[in-house]
Amino acid sequence: MPKESNIVHQYFRKELEDVTILLRVNPIQFKGMEITLPKNGDEPSVRELELDQDIFEDLKADEFVEASPLEFNLYYSGLV
C-alpha cells in the first residue's frame, strides 16, 4: 500500500446555509478529513472519516464541488 505522503489527495467543498464543509479524500485508501466551518464565527471542527468506493458518486449526489488544496490546508493548519 502506498505511503500517505505519496498519495495525491482530492479536495471538495460544499456551502450550506450555516456552514461550509471542506473535505480531503485519499482516493487510494478511502480515508478522509472533513473540516466544518460555521458561518457564525464558532471554531471549525475537524474529523477523520472512513470512506468507501462510492465516495465520488456520493459527493456528486450531495452537490460537493472540487476545491483548492490550499484552502483546505490553510484552515487545517489554523492559518485562517
XYZ file of C-alpha atoms in Angstrom:
80
model
C 0.000 0.000 0.000
C 1.414 3.483 -0.862
C 2.741 5.692 1.880
C 0.406 8.546 2.865
C 2.933 11.116 1.599
C 2.900 9.601 -1.918
C -0.847 9.943 -2.385
C -2.383 12.830 -4.282
C -5.464 13.785 -2.282
C -8.614 15.206 -3.825
C -10.405 18.172 -2.272
C -14.075 19.128 -2.230
C -16.272 21.818 -0.720
C -19.944 22.417 -0.091
C -21.671 25.618 1.016
C -24.683 25.259 3.265
C -26.748 27.986 4.898
C -24.904 27.880 8.217
C -21.627 26.046 7.468
C -19.023 25.397 4.801
C -17.695 21.851 4.554
C -14.202 21.190 3.231
C -13.219 17.594 2.512
C -9.891 15.927 1.725
C -10.185 12.460 0.172
C -7.447 9.850 -0.049
C -8.600 8.062 -3.251
C -6.368 5.013 -2.680
C -7.075 4.123 0.957
C -10.584 5.681 1.037
C -9.896 7.815 4.082
C -10.928 11.405 4.502
C -10.612 14.511 6.632
C -13.558 16.894 6.986
C -13.393 20.470 8.228
C -16.709 22.084 9.155
C -16.557 25.892 9.169
C -19.513 27.507 10.962
C -20.523 30.833 9.420
C -21.412 32.277 12.838
C -17.751 32.557 13.834
C -17.579 29.441 16.031
C -14.427 27.335 15.939
C -14.054 24.936 12.998
C -14.327 21.237 13.732
C -12.163 18.547 12.144
C -12.900 14.860 11.917
C -11.356 11.858 10.224
C -13.565 9.718 8.008
C -13.559 6.152 6.728
C -14.951 6.214 3.195
C -15.966 3.617 0.644
C -15.517 3.119 -3.070
C -18.714 5.054 -3.798
C -17.445 8.290 -2.239
C -17.134 10.157 -5.538
C -20.690 9.311 -6.617
C -21.901 10.282 -3.127
C -20.111 13.626 -3.278
C -21.597 14.368 -6.692
C -25.107 13.444 -5.485
C -24.611 15.689 -2.430
C -23.520 18.563 -4.712
C -19.939 18.878 -3.478
C -17.639 20.641 -5.927
C -13.902 20.292 -6.438
C -11.944 22.652 -4.223
C -8.483 24.047 -3.666
C -5.933 22.097 -1.621
C -4.608 25.472 -0.464
C -7.927 26.479 1.127
C -8.227 23.148 2.959
C -4.651 23.237 4.227
C -4.858 26.854 5.402
C -7.844 26.003 7.584
C -6.355 22.675 8.674
C -3.117 24.337 9.814
C -5.047 27.094 11.616
C -3.692 29.926 9.463
C -7.167 31.174 8.554
